[in-house]
Every structure is written in structure tokens, then in C-alpha cells.
Amino acid sequence: MLQSLKVKNYAIIDEISIDWDPSLNIITGETGAGKSILLGALSLILGKRADTSVLFREEGKCVVEAVFDVRGYGLKSFFLENELDYEDETIIRREISLQGRSRAFINDIPVQLPLLKELTEKLVSLHGQADSRELHDPQFQLDIIDHLAGITNQVGEYKRNYKNWNLDKKRLTFLRSEAEAAKREEDLLRFEYNELEKLSPETGEQEILEDELKTLQNAESILSSIQRVLNILDSEGSSVSSLLRQAINDLSDSGQFNQSIMELSDRLNSSKIEIDDIFNSLDQLSGTIEIDNERLEEVQGRIDELNRLQVKHRLNSADDLIQLMATIGSKLEQFESETEEAGQLAISIADQEKELKAEALVISSARNEASKALKNQVNQLLPEVGMSEGDFEPKLEKKASLDSNGMDELTFLFTANKGAPLQVLSKVASGGEISRLMLILKSIVAGKMALPTLIFDEIDTGISGETAMRVGKLMEQLGDKHQIICITHLPQMAGRGSSHFRIFKTEDSNKTTTKMHHLNAEERVEAIARMIGGDQLSENALSNARELLNS
């Protein structure tokens, strides 16, 4: 609901401030008094673009500020998603500078015009000579039907399921695209993994093999060297071992007479023990070393294969090959997992589609019944708003494929003339007819859906007398549930308002200014009397005005 509107330095408006009634607000004034200028200022709040031509005074900026009560519109998620501060009383402001720079604010947070427009479209519905887009909007038309059918929660659940279904389809497309793009990579990785798996490198293996290779390559030389040492250490005659035994025996006899000789004898004995141990180790080692050309080829071949794969993958060791094998294995598992996920997702998507079609059929059936009811209700009210020859029909057709609204395509058809064929509403209805149709539709759904503030500018075009009385009464009834702002030239409609504003021009210092005044009870009588009888206030006109206000 629009609580207040302040306009400063716009066109021929110097500064006005309006507090709006929550019901039916009437605006009257002479032709050219500035009613369209007021709507132009309001359109800035609705996201319309503007330039410096709107400035009243070139030395100051233009400011239009509106305060809305946004409770009941379910907008908290909108504010959260767009990183805006939510307030029950939300302030929307537009500023136009002398340089033509335009700025928009929602609760003092700067925003772009598309976001401003997205919000205010939920808060204000403007119906004038060029503002009938809402009634032509297929989504708005379906919303009317769904509220009448009482299936808004069901449709909301369908929309959530449809969104999830679409997300799953996008995921499946991605997985399949990734699988196709990765097919060559997967084949290469699988070949490389099999190559590594066949080799099966082990931790520390290469160092061990290289030591063994050196031994095998030099086995003959190593065995000859060992044998020579063994002969030196323990051969018959002059071996190291026999000479040490003789030396130890010689010193042992003398050692009993000299302590130093005894210590040296013990040291020689320790050396002999160590040399004997070395002899035994060399003897055992010689038994493990063989001249084995077959094993030499086997070890050399394995080392060559390890080196080949290291060069191929630009690695430094067999341990790096082991890590590479684990990495490739992990990627292959991921490919398999994604393939499995794609298969399961395809099954789930098919199941979801069946469920969505079943939901859409139920929704479609309810919409079909509601469309019939809406047709009857609108056609019953058309004579009340001066279109007795008119005919209205919501045409509901089924589509082959699903969309976010189900499988229904809705078109509002209309004719204002008896016997004329029904055509798409936007092609045949005038601005005044559109406004009155909107009034009818919103009267029908009043109380069933949250309506924005309704602004009617051309609703009285082509009507008068009794029809104007009926339109005014219908608007008054709608105003009991929703806020309406109506610009009118007809006293029959002006008399129905809960609040009445007069817009007028004044001249001061050769400058024309538009002003707006909230009329009190007596001023309303006089304003409506002038609408009836002109500037000369006759008692008859005043009496008729009071009658209209009290009817």
C-alpha cells in the first residue's frame, strides 16, 4: 500500500506531499491542471527513465519519494536475495540531478532501475492510456485463474518441482557433455593405468634393483676379489690368521711378566676375532653371488621399464609412478561415478516428468473450471461498467510440453461489440475498456490475492450517468479491500471516494505551478458541485453533490 508520496522539483511541481488513504482515493481537477504530471512523477518510482527536462528549477535536483507498507506481499525473500534491508515501511526514492544523472534507492540503498522496477511492479499497478501491460501478461492472467481456483499452493509446489526437474536436466546435460569431452582422456588414462598396474612399482624398489644390477654386472670381479681376500686371511702357511695366532702365542708367554705386553696381546686377540668374523662374512657372501646372465637381463629390463615410464610422465622415481597410478585411479573412479550418476539421474528425470505431468493435469482441470466461472462473472459485470454489448472469454489450451506454469496456455479474448468475433484482448480493447476490465477482474479476485495499489487514469472514458454510478460503486467496493487511486472527471465516481484530492495550477511571478490539496467534507461538496454545474455553484448543483456523497 502506498502511504505517502513526496515530489520535489518535477516538471511544474515545485513541491507537494500527499498522504494516501488505504481505500479509494479520488483525484480531480481541470483539464491541464497537472494530473498527468503527477503520474509522470510517480512513474519515476516505478522505474521509468528520465532526464533533466523534468526539472522544475535548474538549480536543484528532482526528488520523488514514496513510502510503502509492504506487509502482506511476502517480499522478505526478495529483499534478502537482493541484499536489501527489509522494512515493513519501505522507502523508495528517485533523484535526478541537473547533469541528468539518475539515482534510485530502496531503504537508502542504491539500486539499479531494473531492480527498482521489479519491486515496484509488485506494489503499484498503473492503468492509464499506455499502461495496460499487466492485463496482457500471461502470468498475471494465470494468477487470476489460479487464485479463483484456489490452487495457488498446488501451483507453487508444481513450480518448485518443475525448477528441480530443470536443474536435474541441466546437471544431466553437463554430465553427458563432460563424459563426451572426457572420453578420449579416459581412454588414455585407462591405458596408462593398465600400463602402470602391469608394472606394479613398489616403494623403494628401484634403489634395491639398481644395487642388485651393479652386483650382477660385476659378479665375476667381486667373487675373485673375495676369494683373494679369503686366501690372504686364512690360507695354509703365511695367512694373516696363522701369523696372528703365532704372534699372540709369543706375546702370551712374555705377557705374564709385563703388563703392557699382556694388554698388547689382548688387542691382537681382538683383532684376530674381528678378522675371523670378516672372513666368515666374506665366505657367506661369496655363496650368495652368482654369475647369472638371465637374472641380469631381468633386473636390467625392469629398471629400463621403470625409467621409461618415468621419462614418459616426466617423473623422478618409482615412488612418483606409484603416486601417479593412485591419481589416475582416482580420476577413473570419478569417471565411473559420473557415468553411474548420469544413469541414475536419467531415470529420476523420467520419473519426475511423469509426476509433473500428473500434477499439471490436475492443475489444468481446476483451471478449466475456474475459467468457465470467470467468463460468467466478468460477462455479468460488463453491463455494470458500460459494456453491455461486450463479451469476455478466457481461452485455455493445452500444450504438448511442460513449462513453469504446467501445460496450459491462457489467452484473454474480448469484444466490445455485439456479434463481433472475440479477439486477443490487447488488439481490440481501448484504454478505458482495459481499465474497466481490470477493475472487474480485480473486484472478482479481491480478498483471494494480494493486490498492489491500483491506479486508474482512464477508467471513466466513454461512460457517464448511471454507468458511472455503477463503476464508482464497484470501485468503492474494491476499495474496501485494496487501495485505489483514481483520476476522474465524473462527479458520480468522485462521490465514491473515501479521500478526495484536487489538483490545480497557480501562477506566481510569471511561473505556473501545480499544487494538490486534500479536500475536507465541505470542499468536496463544492468540488463535486463544480463538476456537475460548472464554476457557478447553484443550490441544485450543491444538493446533487451532497446526494452523490451520501448515496
Coordinates of C-alpha atoms in Angstrom, one line a residue:
M1 CA 0.0 0.0 0.0
L2 CA 1.2 3.5 -0.9
Q3 CA 1.3 5.5 2.3
S4 CA 2.8 8.8 1.1
L5 CA 4.3 10.4 -1.9
K6 CA 6.6 13.5 -2.0
V7 CA 7.5 15.2 -5.2
K8 CA 10.1 18.0 -5.4
N9 CA 11.2 20.0 -8.4
Y10 CA 9.5 17.8 -11.1
A11 CA 8.1 19.5 -14.3
I12 CA 5.8 22.2 -13.0
I13 CA 5.6 20.8 -9.5
D14 CA 7.7 22.8 -7.0
E15 CA 6.9 20.6 -4.0
I16 CA 3.9 18.5 -2.9
S17 CA 3.4 15.9 -0.2
I18 CA 0.5 13.5 -0.2
D19 CA -0.7 11.1 2.5
W20 CA -2.9 8.5 0.8
D21 CA -6.0 6.8 2.2
P22 CA -5.8 3.0 2.4
S23 CA -9.1 2.8 0.5
L24 CA -10.4 4.7 -2.6
N25 CA -8.5 7.9 -3.3
I26 CA -10.1 10.3 -5.9
I27 CA -8.1 12.9 -7.8
T28 CA -10.0 15.6 -9.7
G29 CA -9.0 18.8 -11.4
E30 CA -9.5 20.8 -14.6
T31 CA -8.0 19.6 -17.8
G32 CA -4.3 20.5 -17.9
A33 CA -4.1 21.0 -14.2
G34 CA -1.3 18.5 -13.9
K35 CA -2.8 15.1 -13.2
S36 CA -0.7 13.5 -15.9
I37 CA 2.4 15.3 -14.4
L38 CA 1.7 13.7 -11.1
L39 CA 1.5 10.3 -12.7
G40 CA 4.7 11.1 -14.5
A41 CA 6.4 11.8 -11.2
L42 CA 5.0 8.5 -9.8
S43 CA 6.3 6.6 -12.8
L44 CA 9.9 7.6 -11.8
I45 CA 9.3 5.5 -8.7
L46 CA 8.1 2.7 -11.0
G47 CA 11.5 2.7 -12.8
K48 CA 10.8 4.9 -15.8
R49 CA 13.9 6.6 -17.2
A50 CA 14.1 10.4 -17.0
D51 CA 16.4 13.3 -18.0
T52 CA 16.9 16.9 -17.0
S53 CA 13.8 18.0 -18.8
V54 CA 11.8 17.0 -15.7
L55 CA 13.5 19.7 -13.6
F56 CA 11.2 22.5 -12.3
R57 CA 14.2 24.6 -11.2
E58 CA 17.5 24.1 -12.9
E59 CA 19.4 25.0 -9.7
G60 CA 18.0 22.0 -7.8
K61 CA 17.7 18.2 -8.2
C62 CA 14.4 16.4 -8.7
V63 CA 13.4 14.1 -5.9
V64 CA 10.4 11.7 -5.8
E65 CA 10.0 9.7 -2.6
A66 CA 7.3 7.1 -1.8
V67 CA 6.6 5.2 1.4
F68 CA 5.0 1.8 1.0
D69 CA 3.6 -0.6 3.6
V70 CA 4.9 -3.9 2.2
R71 CA 3.4 -6.2 4.8
G72 CA 1.3 -9.0 3.2
Y73 CA 3.2 -9.1 -0.1
G74 CA 5.7 -11.8 1.0
L75 CA 8.6 -9.8 -0.1
K76 CA 11.2 -10.6 2.7
S77 CA 12.8 -13.2 0.4
F78 CA 13.1 -10.6 -2.4
F79 CA 14.9 -8.2 -0.1
L80 CA 17.2 -10.9 1.2
E81 CA 18.0 -12.2 -2.3
N82 CA 18.9 -8.7 -3.5
E83 CA 20.8 -7.8 -0.3
L84 CA 18.4 -5.1 0.7
D85 CA 17.3 -4.1 4.2
Y86 CA 13.7 -5.2 4.7
E87 CA 11.4 -2.7 6.5
D88 CA 7.6 -3.0 6.8
E89 CA 7.5 0.6 5.8
T90 CA 9.8 0.7 2.8
I91 CA 11.1 4.0 1.3
I92 CA 11.7 4.2 -2.4
R93 CA 13.4 7.3 -3.8
R94 CA 14.5 8.6 -7.2
E95 CA 16.8 11.6 -7.7
I96 CA 17.5 13.4 -11.0
S97 CA 20.4 15.8 -11.0
L98 CA 21.0 18.9 -13.2
Q99 CA 23.6 16.9 -15.1
G100 CA 21.0 14.3 -15.9
R101 CA 22.3 11.7 -13.5
S102 CA 19.6 9.4 -12.1
R103 CA 19.9 7.6 -8.9
A104 CA 17.4 5.1 -7.2
F105 CA 17.3 4.0 -3.6
I106 CA 15.4 1.3 -1.7
N107 CA 15.6 2.0 2.0
D108 CA 18.6 4.3 1.3
I109 CA 20.5 1.5 -0.5
P110 CA 21.4 2.5 -4.1
V111 CA 19.9 0.1 -6.7
Q112 CA 19.7 -0.2 -10.5
L113 CA 16.5 0.7 -12.3
P114 CA 15.6 -2.9 -13.3
L115 CA 15.6 -4.0 -9.6
L116 CA 13.6 -0.9 -8.6
K117 CA 11.1 -1.8 -11.4
E118 CA 10.9 -5.4 -10.3
L119 CA 10.0 -4.4 -6.8
T120 CA 7.5 -1.6 -7.6
E121 CA 5.7 -3.7 -10.1
K122 CA 4.6 -5.8 -7.1
L123 CA 3.4 -2.7 -5.2
V124 CA 1.7 -0.5 -7.9
S125 CA -0.5 -1.3 -10.8
L126 CA -0.9 1.7 -13.1
H127 CA -3.8 1.7 -15.6
G128 CA -3.8 4.6 -18.0
Q129 CA -3.7 5.3 -21.6
A130 CA -0.4 3.5 -22.1
D131 CA -0.3 1.3 -19.0
S132 CA -2.3 -1.9 -19.7
R133 CA 0.6 -4.3 -19.8
E134 CA -0.4 -6.2 -16.7
L135 CA -3.7 -7.4 -18.1
H136 CA -1.9 -8.7 -21.3
D137 CA 0.7 -10.5 -19.2
P138 CA 0.0 -14.3 -19.5
Q139 CA 1.4 -14.8 -16.0
F140 CA -1.0 -12.3 -14.5
Q141 CA -3.9 -13.9 -16.3
L142 CA -2.9 -17.4 -15.0
D143 CA -2.5 -15.9 -11.5
I144 CA -6.1 -14.7 -11.6
I145 CA -7.4 -18.1 -12.7
D146 CA -5.2 -19.9 -10.0
H147 CA -6.5 -17.7 -7.2
L148 CA -10.1 -18.2 -8.3
A149 CA -9.5 -22.0 -8.5
G150 CA -7.9 -21.9 -5.0
I151 CA -4.8 -23.8 -6.3
T152 CA -2.0 -21.3 -5.6
N153 CA -0.3 -23.6 -3.1
Q154 CA -0.6 -26.5 -5.5
V155 CA 0.8 -24.4 -8.4
G156 CA 3.6 -23.2 -6.1
E157 CA 4.5 -26.8 -5.3
Y158 CA 4.5 -27.7 -9.0
K159 CA 6.7 -24.7 -9.8
R160 CA 9.3 -25.9 -7.2
N161 CA 9.2 -29.4 -8.6
Y162 CA 9.5 -28.1 -12.1
K163 CA 12.5 -26.0 -11.1
N164 CA 14.2 -29.0 -9.5
W165 CA 13.4 -31.1 -12.6
N166 CA 15.0 -28.4 -14.8
L167 CA 18.1 -28.3 -12.6
D168 CA 18.4 -32.1 -12.8
K169 CA 18.1 -31.9 -16.6
K170 CA 20.9 -29.3 -16.7
R171 CA 23.0 -31.5 -14.5
L172 CA 22.4 -34.4 -16.7
T173 CA 23.3 -32.4 -19.8
F174 CA 26.5 -31.3 -18.1
L175 CA 27.5 -34.8 -17.1
R176 CA 26.9 -36.1 -20.6
S177 CA 28.8 -33.2 -22.1
E178 CA 31.7 -33.8 -19.6
A179 CA 31.6 -37.5 -20.4
E180 CA 31.8 -36.9 -24.1
A181 CA 34.6 -34.4 -23.7
A182 CA 36.5 -36.7 -21.3
K183 CA 36.1 -39.9 -23.4
R184 CA 39.5 -39.5 -25.1
E185 CA 41.1 -38.6 -21.9
E186 CA 39.5 -41.5 -20.1
D187 CA 40.8 -44.0 -22.8
L188 CA 44.3 -42.6 -22.5
L189 CA 44.2 -42.6 -18.7
R190 CA 42.9 -46.2 -18.7
F191 CA 45.7 -47.3 -21.0
E192 CA 48.3 -45.5 -18.7
Y193 CA 46.7 -47.0 -15.6
N194 CA 46.9 -50.5 -17.1
E195 CA 50.5 -49.9 -18.1
L196 CA 51.4 -48.9 -14.6
E197 CA 49.3 -51.6 -13.0
K198 CA 51.1 -54.2 -15.1
L199 CA 54.4 -52.9 -13.9
S200 CA 53.2 -52.6 -10.3
P201 CA 56.1 -50.5 -9.0
E202 CA 56.8 -50.8 -5.3
T203 CA 58.1 -48.3 -2.8
G204 CA 62.0 -48.2 -2.7
E205 CA 62.2 -50.9 -5.4
Q206 CA 64.3 -49.0 -7.8
E207 CA 67.2 -48.4 -5.4
I208 CA 67.3 -52.1 -4.5
L209 CA 67.2 -53.1 -8.2
E210 CA 70.0 -50.8 -9.1
D211 CA 72.2 -52.2 -6.3
E212 CA 71.4 -55.7 -7.4
L213 CA 72.2 -54.7 -11.0
K214 CA 75.7 -53.4 -10.1
T215 CA 76.4 -56.7 -8.3
L216 CA 75.2 -58.8 -11.2
Q217 CA 77.2 -56.8 -13.7
N218 CA 80.4 -57.2 -11.6
A219 CA 79.8 -60.7 -10.1
E220 CA 82.9 -62.3 -11.6
S221 CA 85.2 -59.5 -10.4
I222 CA 83.5 -59.4 -6.9
L223 CA 83.9 -63.2 -6.5
S224 CA 87.6 -63.1 -7.5
S225 CA 88.3 -60.3 -5.1
I226 CA 86.5 -62.1 -2.2
Q227 CA 88.4 -65.3 -2.9
R228 CA 91.8 -63.5 -2.9
V229 CA 90.9 -61.9 0.5
L230 CA 89.8 -65.2 1.9
N231 CA 93.1 -66.8 0.9
I232 CA 95.1 -63.9 2.5
L233 CA 93.1 -64.1 5.7
D234 CA 93.1 -67.9 6.3
S235 CA 95.3 -70.0 3.9
E236 CA 97.8 -72.6 4.9
G237 CA 101.3 -71.2 5.8
S238 CA 101.6 -67.5 5.9
S239 CA 98.0 -66.4 6.2
V240 CA 97.1 -63.4 8.3
S241 CA 95.1 -65.6 10.6
S242 CA 98.0 -68.1 11.2
L243 CA 100.5 -65.3 11.7
L244 CA 98.3 -63.6 14.2
R245 CA 97.9 -66.9 16.2
Q246 CA 101.7 -67.2 16.3
A247 CA 102.2 -63.6 17.5
I248 CA 99.5 -64.0 20.2
N249 CA 101.2 -67.1 21.4
D250 CA 104.6 -65.4 21.6
L251 CA 103.3 -62.4 23.5
S252 CA 101.2 -64.5 25.9
D253 CA 104.3 -66.2 27.3
S254 CA 106.0 -62.8 27.9
G255 CA 102.9 -61.1 29.0
Q256 CA 102.9 -62.9 32.3
F257 CA 106.0 -60.9 33.2
N258 CA 104.9 -57.5 31.7
Q259 CA 101.5 -55.9 32.0
S260 CA 101.9 -53.7 28.8
I261 CA 102.8 -56.8 26.8
M262 CA 99.7 -58.5 28.1
E263 CA 97.5 -55.6 27.0
L264 CA 99.0 -55.7 23.5
S265 CA 98.5 -59.4 23.4
D266 CA 94.7 -58.9 24.2
R267 CA 94.5 -56.3 21.5
L268 CA 96.0 -58.7 18.9
N269 CA 93.5 -61.3 20.1
S270 CA 90.6 -58.9 19.5
S271 CA 91.9 -58.1 16.0
K272 CA 92.0 -61.8 15.2
I273 CA 88.4 -62.3 16.3
E274 CA 87.3 -59.4 14.0
I275 CA 89.3 -60.7 11.1
D276 CA 87.8 -64.2 11.6
D277 CA 84.4 -62.6 11.6
I278 CA 85.1 -60.7 8.3
F279 CA 86.4 -64.0 6.9
N280 CA 83.2 -65.8 7.7
S281 CA 81.0 -62.9 6.3
L282 CA 83.0 -62.8 3.1
D283 CA 82.7 -66.6 2.8
Q284 CA 78.9 -66.4 3.3
L285 CA 78.6 -63.5 0.8
S286 CA 80.6 -65.4 -1.8
G287 CA 77.9 -68.1 -1.6
T288 CA 75.1 -65.6 -2.5
I289 CA 76.8 -64.0 -5.5
E290 CA 76.4 -65.8 -8.8
I291 CA 77.2 -65.0 -12.4
D292 CA 73.5 -65.1 -13.6
N293 CA 73.0 -63.6 -17.0
E294 CA 69.3 -64.4 -17.0
R295 CA 68.7 -62.6 -13.7
L296 CA 70.9 -59.7 -15.0
E297 CA 68.7 -59.3 -18.1
E298 CA 65.5 -59.5 -15.9
V299 CA 66.8 -56.8 -13.5
Q300 CA 68.1 -54.6 -16.3
G301 CA 64.7 -54.9 -18.1
R302 CA 62.7 -53.9 -15.1
I303 CA 64.9 -50.9 -14.4
D304 CA 64.6 -49.9 -18.0
E305 CA 60.8 -50.1 -17.8
L306 CA 60.7 -48.1 -14.7
N307 CA 63.0 -45.5 -16.3
R308 CA 60.9 -45.5 -19.5
L309 CA 57.7 -44.7 -17.6
Q310 CA 59.4 -42.0 -15.5
V311 CA 60.7 -40.3 -18.7
K312 CA 57.2 -40.7 -20.3
H313 CA 55.5 -39.0 -17.4
R314 CA 58.4 -36.7 -16.5
L315 CA 58.9 -38.1 -13.1
N316 CA 61.9 -38.7 -11.0
S317 CA 61.4 -42.1 -9.2
A318 CA 59.4 -45.3 -8.9
D319 CA 57.7 -43.8 -5.9
D320 CA 56.4 -41.0 -8.2
L321 CA 55.0 -43.6 -10.5
I322 CA 53.1 -45.1 -7.6
Q323 CA 51.6 -41.7 -6.8
L324 CA 50.7 -41.2 -10.4
M325 CA 48.9 -44.6 -10.5
A326 CA 46.8 -43.6 -7.5
T327 CA 45.9 -40.2 -9.1
I328 CA 44.9 -41.8 -12.4
G329 CA 42.9 -44.5 -10.5
S330 CA 41.0 -41.7 -8.6
K331 CA 40.1 -40.0 -11.9
L332 CA 38.9 -43.2 -13.4
E333 CA 36.7 -43.8 -10.4
Q334 CA 35.3 -40.3 -10.8
F335 CA 34.5 -41.1 -14.5
E336 CA 32.7 -44.3 -13.4
S337 CA 30.9 -42.4 -10.6
E338 CA 29.7 -39.7 -13.0
T339 CA 28.6 -42.3 -15.5
E340 CA 26.7 -44.0 -12.8
E341 CA 25.2 -40.7 -11.6
A342 CA 24.1 -39.8 -15.1
G343 CA 22.3 -43.1 -15.4
Q344 CA 20.5 -42.7 -12.1
L345 CA 19.7 -39.1 -12.9
A346 CA 18.2 -40.0 -16.3
I347 CA 15.9 -42.5 -14.5
S348 CA 15.0 -39.8 -11.9
I349 CA 14.3 -37.2 -14.6
A350 CA 11.9 -39.5 -16.4
D351 CA 10.1 -40.3 -13.1
Q352 CA 9.9 -36.6 -12.3
E353 CA 8.4 -35.8 -15.7
K354 CA 5.7 -38.4 -15.1
E355 CA 4.8 -36.8 -11.8
L356 CA 4.9 -33.3 -13.2
K357 CA 2.5 -34.3 -16.0
A358 CA 0.2 -35.8 -13.5
E359 CA 0.3 -32.6 -11.3
A360 CA -0.2 -30.4 -14.4
L361 CA -3.3 -32.4 -15.5
V362 CA -4.9 -31.8 -12.0
I363 CA -4.0 -28.1 -12.2
S364 CA -5.3 -27.9 -15.7
S365 CA -8.6 -29.4 -14.7
A366 CA -9.0 -26.9 -11.9
R367 CA -8.1 -24.0 -14.2
N368 CA -10.6 -25.1 -16.7
E369 CA -13.4 -24.9 -14.2
A370 CA -12.2 -21.6 -12.9
S371 CA -12.0 -20.2 -16.4
K372 CA -15.7 -21.0 -17.0
A373 CA -16.6 -19.3 -13.7
L374 CA -14.5 -16.3 -14.6
K375 CA -16.1 -15.9 -18.0
N376 CA -19.6 -15.9 -16.4
Q377 CA -18.7 -13.5 -13.7
V378 CA -17.0 -11.0 -16.0
N379 CA -19.8 -11.1 -18.6
Q380 CA -22.3 -10.4 -15.8
L381 CA -20.4 -7.3 -14.7
L382 CA -19.7 -5.9 -18.2
P383 CA -23.0 -4.1 -18.4
E384 CA -22.3 -2.6 -15.0
V385 CA -19.3 -0.7 -16.4
G386 CA -20.9 0.4 -19.6
M387 CA -20.0 -2.5 -21.9
S388 CA -23.4 -4.2 -22.2
E389 CA -22.6 -5.5 -25.7
G390 CA -19.2 -6.8 -24.6
D391 CA -18.1 -10.4 -24.4
F392 CA -15.1 -11.9 -22.5
E393 CA -13.7 -15.3 -22.6
P394 CA -10.5 -16.8 -21.0
K395 CA -9.3 -19.3 -23.6
L396 CA -7.4 -22.2 -22.0
E397 CA -5.5 -24.5 -24.3
K398 CA -3.2 -27.4 -23.5
K399 CA 0.4 -27.5 -24.7
A400 CA 2.4 -30.6 -25.7
S401 CA 5.2 -29.7 -23.4
L402 CA 5.6 -28.7 -19.8
D403 CA 6.7 -25.2 -18.6
S404 CA 6.9 -23.5 -15.2
N405 CA 3.1 -23.0 -15.2
G406 CA 2.1 -26.5 -16.2
M407 CA 0.8 -27.4 -19.6
D408 CA -1.7 -24.6 -20.1
E409 CA -1.7 -21.6 -22.4
L410 CA -4.2 -18.9 -21.4
T411 CA -5.4 -16.0 -23.6
F412 CA -7.9 -13.4 -22.6
L413 CA -10.3 -12.8 -25.6
F414 CA -12.7 -9.9 -25.8
T415 CA -15.0 -7.9 -28.0
A416 CA -16.9 -4.7 -27.1
N417 CA -19.4 -5.0 -29.9
K418 CA -22.3 -7.4 -30.2
G419 CA -21.8 -10.1 -32.8
A420 CA -18.1 -9.2 -33.4
P421 CA -15.7 -12.1 -33.1
L422 CA -13.7 -12.5 -30.0
Q423 CA -10.1 -11.4 -30.4
V424 CA -7.0 -11.2 -28.2
L425 CA -7.7 -8.5 -25.6
S426 CA -4.7 -6.3 -26.5
K427 CA -5.8 -6.0 -30.1
V428 CA -9.4 -4.8 -29.6
A429 CA -9.8 -3.1 -26.2
S430 CA -9.4 0.6 -25.7
G431 CA -7.6 2.2 -22.8
G432 CA -10.9 2.9 -21.0
E433 CA -12.2 -0.6 -21.7
I434 CA -8.9 -2.2 -20.4
S435 CA -9.1 -0.2 -17.2
R436 CA -12.7 -1.2 -16.6
L437 CA -12.0 -4.8 -17.4
M438 CA -9.1 -4.6 -14.9
L439 CA -11.5 -3.2 -12.3
I440 CA -13.9 -6.1 -12.9
L441 CA -11.2 -8.7 -12.7
K442 CA -9.7 -7.4 -9.5
S443 CA -13.1 -7.0 -8.0
I444 CA -13.7 -10.7 -8.6
V445 CA -10.4 -11.8 -7.1
A446 CA -10.4 -9.2 -4.3
G447 CA -9.7 -11.0 -1.0
K448 CA -8.2 -14.0 -2.8
M449 CA -4.8 -12.5 -3.8
A450 CA -2.6 -9.7 -2.6
L451 CA -3.2 -6.8 -5.0
P452 CA -0.9 -3.8 -5.4
T453 CA -2.1 -0.3 -5.2
L454 CA -4.4 0.2 -8.2
I455 CA -4.1 3.5 -10.1
F456 CA -6.8 4.2 -12.7
D457 CA -6.5 7.2 -15.1
E458 CA -8.8 6.5 -18.0
I459 CA -11.5 4.3 -16.4
D460 CA -14.2 6.9 -17.0
T461 CA -13.6 7.3 -20.7
G462 CA -16.8 6.9 -22.7
I463 CA -19.2 6.5 -19.8
S464 CA -21.5 8.8 -17.8
G465 CA -24.7 8.8 -15.9
E466 CA -25.9 5.6 -14.4
T467 CA -22.9 3.6 -15.8
A468 CA -20.5 6.0 -14.0
M469 CA -22.5 5.4 -10.8
R470 CA -22.1 1.6 -11.2
V471 CA -18.4 1.9 -12.0
G472 CA -17.9 4.1 -9.0
K473 CA -19.8 1.7 -6.7
L474 CA -17.7 -1.2 -8.0
M475 CA -14.6 0.8 -7.4
E476 CA -15.8 1.7 -3.9
Q477 CA -16.4 -1.9 -3.1
L478 CA -12.9 -2.9 -4.3
G479 CA -11.5 0.0 -2.3
D480 CA -12.8 -1.6 0.9
K481 CA -10.2 -4.4 0.4
H482 CA -7.5 -2.7 -1.6
Q483 CA -6.0 0.7 -2.1
I484 CA -7.1 2.5 -5.2
I485 CA -6.1 5.9 -6.7
C486 CA -8.5 7.1 -9.4
I487 CA -8.2 10.2 -11.6
T488 CA -11.7 11.1 -12.8
H489 CA -13.7 13.8 -14.4
L490 CA -17.1 12.3 -13.4
P491 CA -18.9 13.5 -10.3
Q492 CA -20.6 10.1 -9.9
M493 CA -17.3 8.5 -9.4
A494 CA -15.7 11.3 -7.4
G495 CA -18.5 11.0 -4.9
R496 CA -17.5 7.4 -4.1
G497 CA -14.0 8.1 -2.7
S498 CA -13.0 7.8 0.9
S499 CA -10.5 10.5 0.3
H500 CA -10.6 13.3 -2.3
F501 CA -7.7 15.4 -3.7
R502 CA -8.0 18.4 -6.1
I503 CA -5.1 19.1 -8.4
F504 CA -4.8 22.7 -9.7
K505 CA -2.4 25.2 -11.2
T506 CA -1.3 28.5 -9.7
E507 CA 0.7 31.4 -11.2
D508 CA 3.3 33.3 -9.2
S509 CA 6.0 35.6 -10.6
N510 CA 5.1 34.5 -14.2
K511 CA 5.7 30.9 -13.2
T512 CA 3.0 28.2 -13.3
T513 CA 3.0 25.7 -10.6
T514 CA 0.9 22.5 -10.0
K515 CA -0.4 22.0 -6.5
M516 CA -2.5 19.4 -4.8
H517 CA -5.0 19.8 -1.9
H518 CA -6.7 17.2 0.3
L519 CA -10.3 18.3 0.4
N520 CA -12.4 18.4 3.6
A521 CA -16.0 17.5 3.6
E522 CA -17.4 20.9 2.6
E523 CA -14.7 21.4 0.0
R524 CA -15.6 18.0 -1.5
V525 CA -19.2 19.2 -1.9
E526 CA -18.1 22.3 -3.7
A527 CA -15.7 20.4 -5.9
I528 CA -18.3 17.9 -7.0
A529 CA -20.9 20.6 -7.5
R530 CA -18.5 22.4 -9.9
M531 CA -18.0 19.1 -11.7
I532 CA -21.8 18.9 -12.1
G533 CA -22.7 22.5 -12.9
G534 CA -19.5 24.5 -13.6
D535 CA -17.9 27.3 -11.6
Q536 CA -21.3 28.9 -10.7
L537 CA -22.3 27.0 -7.6
S538 CA -26.0 26.7 -7.8
E539 CA -28.0 25.3 -4.9
N540 CA -29.2 22.5 -7.2
A541 CA -25.6 21.5 -8.0
L542 CA -24.7 21.6 -4.3
S543 CA -27.7 19.5 -3.4
N544 CA -26.8 16.9 -6.1
A545 CA -23.2 16.9 -4.9
R546 CA -24.3 16.1 -1.3
E547 CA -26.6 13.4 -2.6
L548 CA -23.8 11.8 -4.5
L549 CA -21.6 11.8 -1.4
N550 CA -24.3 10.3 0.8
S551 CA -25.6 7.7 -1.7

